[in-house]
Tab-separated table of C-alpha atoms in Angstrom:
chain	number	residue	atom	x	y	z
P	1	UNK	CA	-11.590	21.052	-6.589
P	2	UNK	CA	-8.303	22.925	-6.295
P	3	UNK	CA	-7.276	20.845	-3.278
P	4	UNK	CA	-7.773	17.595	-5.172
P	5	UNK	CA	-5.737	18.886	-8.112
P	6	UNK	CA	-3.000	19.979	-5.708
P	7	UNK	CA	-2.918	16.518	-4.101
P	8	UNK	CA	-2.666	14.845	-7.511
P	9	UNK	CA	0.227	17.102	-8.469
P	10	UNK	CA	2.023	16.330	-5.212
P	11	UNK	CA	1.540	12.581	-5.688
P	12	UNK	CA	2.852	12.863	-9.250
P	13	UNK	CA	5.967	14.748	-8.159
P	14	UNK	CA	6.672	12.297	-5.332
P	15	UNK	CA	6.302	9.399	-7.761
P	16	UNK	CA	8.706	11.043	-10.208
P	17	UNK	CA	11.301	11.533	-7.470
P	18	UNK	CA	11.044	7.912	-6.325
P	19	UNK	CA	11.033	6.016	-9.609
P	20	UNK	CA	13.972	3.782	-8.660
P	21	UNK	CA	12.584	2.514	-5.319
P	22	UNK	CA	9.146	1.986	-6.856
P	23	UNK	CA	10.617	0.066	-9.804
P	24	UNK	CA	12.701	-2.037	-7.393
P	25	UNK	CA	9.593	-2.812	-5.335
P	26	UNK	CA	7.688	-3.854	-8.451
P	27	UNK	CA	10.552	-6.134	-9.509
P	28	UNK	CA	10.674	-7.736	-6.049
P	29	UNK	CA	6.903	-8.277	-6.132
P	30	UNK	CA	7.098	-9.846	-9.599
P	31	UNK	CA	9.914	-12.124	-8.412
P	32	UNK	CA	7.853	-13.197	-5.385
P	33	UNK	CA	4.801	-13.936	-7.514
P	34	UNK	CA	6.838	-15.903	-10.054
P	35	UNK	CA	8.557	-17.867	-7.293
P	36	UNK	CA	5.244	-18.684	-5.609
P	37	UNK	CA	3.700	-19.638	-8.961
P	38	UNK	CA	6.427	-22.206	-9.614
P	39	UNK	CA	5.056	-24.446	-6.885
P	40	UNK	CA	2.635	-27.028	-8.214
P	41	UNK	CA	-0.902	-26.377	-7.000
P	42	UNK	CA	-0.001	-23.267	-5.039
P	43	UNK	CA	-2.821	-22.326	-2.660
P	44	UNK	CA	-3.364	-18.720	-3.780
P	45	UNK	CA	-7.008	-18.653	-2.787
P	46	UNK	CA	-6.297	-20.067	0.670
P	47	UNK	CA	-3.537	-17.503	1.255
P	48	UNK	CA	-5.637	-14.486	0.268
P	49	UNK	CA	-7.467	-14.191	3.613
P	50	UNK	CA	-4.362	-14.011	5.810
P	51	UNK	CA	-2.658	-11.639	3.366
P	52	UNK	CA	-5.710	-9.352	3.292
P	53	UNK	CA	-5.826	-9.448	7.094
P	54	UNK	CA	-2.188	-8.374	7.222
P	55	UNK	CA	-2.991	-5.557	4.822
P	56	UNK	CA	-5.847	-4.325	7.019
P	57	UNK	CA	-3.656	-4.377	10.134
P	58	UNK	CA	-0.892	-2.491	8.324
P	59	UNK	CA	-3.432	0.064	7.021
P	60	UNK	CA	-4.762	0.675	10.534
P	61	UNK	CA	-1.257	1.140	11.895
P	62	UNK	CA	-0.407	3.432	8.977
P	63	UNK	CA	-3.472	5.589	9.689
P	64	UNK	CA	-2.124	6.183	13.188
P	65	UNK	CA	1.561	6.567	12.268
P	66	UNK	CA	1.460	8.643	9.069
P	67	UNK	CA	0.476	11.956	10.733
P	68	UNK	CA	3.415	11.749	13.126
P	69	UNK	CA	5.753	11.063	10.211
P	70	UNK	CA	4.723	14.427	8.799
P	71	UNK	CA	5.156	16.118	12.204
P	72	UNK	CA	1.404	16.447	12.633
P	73	UNK	CA	-1.195	14.751	14.786
P	74	UNK	CA	-4.750	13.571	14.315
P	75	UNK	CA	-5.969	16.739	16.056
P	76	UNK	CA	-4.379	18.829	13.274
P	77	UNK	CA	-6.673	17.262	10.701
P	78	UNK	CA	-9.604	19.629	10.466
P	79	UNK	CA	-10.544	19.508	6.773
P	80	UNK	CA	-12.155	16.614	4.882
P	81	UNK	CA	-9.295	16.597	2.365
P	82	UNK	CA	-6.834	15.902	5.201
P	83	UNK	CA	-8.840	12.881	6.336
P	84	UNK	CA	-9.321	11.662	2.769
P	85	UNK	CA	-5.577	11.882	2.127
P	86	UNK	CA	-4.805	10.052	5.375
P	87	UNK	CA	-7.199	7.222	4.546
P	88	UNK	CA	-5.939	7.030	0.954
P	89	UNK	CA	-2.329	6.816	2.117
P	90	UNK	CA	-3.209	4.201	4.751
P	91	UNK	CA	-5.180	2.156	2.206
P	92	UNK	CA	-2.292	2.315	-0.264
P	93	UNK	CA	0.221	1.192	2.368
P	94	UNK	CA	-2.109	-1.623	3.436
P	95	UNK	CA	-2.678	-2.677	-0.169
P	96	UNK	CA	1.044	-2.783	-0.851
P	97	UNK	CA	1.607	-4.830	2.309
P	98	UNK	CA	-1.131	-7.275	1.266
P	99	UNK	CA	0.339	-7.529	-2.243
P	100	UNK	CA	3.732	-8.503	-0.827
P	101	UNK	CA	2.229	-10.790	1.838
P	102	UNK	CA	0.070	-12.787	-0.598
P	103	UNK	CA	2.874	-14.621	-2.425
P	104	UNK	CA	4.836	-14.990	0.825
P	105	UNK	CA	1.873	-16.614	2.588
P	106	UNK	CA	1.271	-18.773	-0.505
P	107	UNK	CA	4.848	-20.035	-0.381
P	108	UNK	CA	4.702	-20.586	3.391
P	109	UNK	CA	1.457	-22.576	3.233
P	110	UNK	CA	2.650	-24.880	0.477
P	111	UNK	CA	0.256	-27.113	-1.425
P	112	UNK	CA	-3.389	-27.553	-0.357
P	113	UNK	CA	-4.335	-30.729	1.490
């Protein structure tokens, strides 16, 4: 239980240190969604599949890249908390990529035919 509490504290401190970039990212995402919503009959449902696929690809790449960004490797991960953190980080990166890709794919696809 201590390890989980430690991870939550680390995530909280990282979030506090990066409030400005996170707020900027949220504003960009809101602007993308509003811009895509302005199109009449925007094909949100049709664009969800490709955006989710992009998110999965980004999550898989993140799962392989994140350990090297922390100067570690997959062989260094010996404890279940390490693997859980890696998969949580990769899922978060993939989810963020899908969230940004969804309005972009919606705008690129245009109106349904």
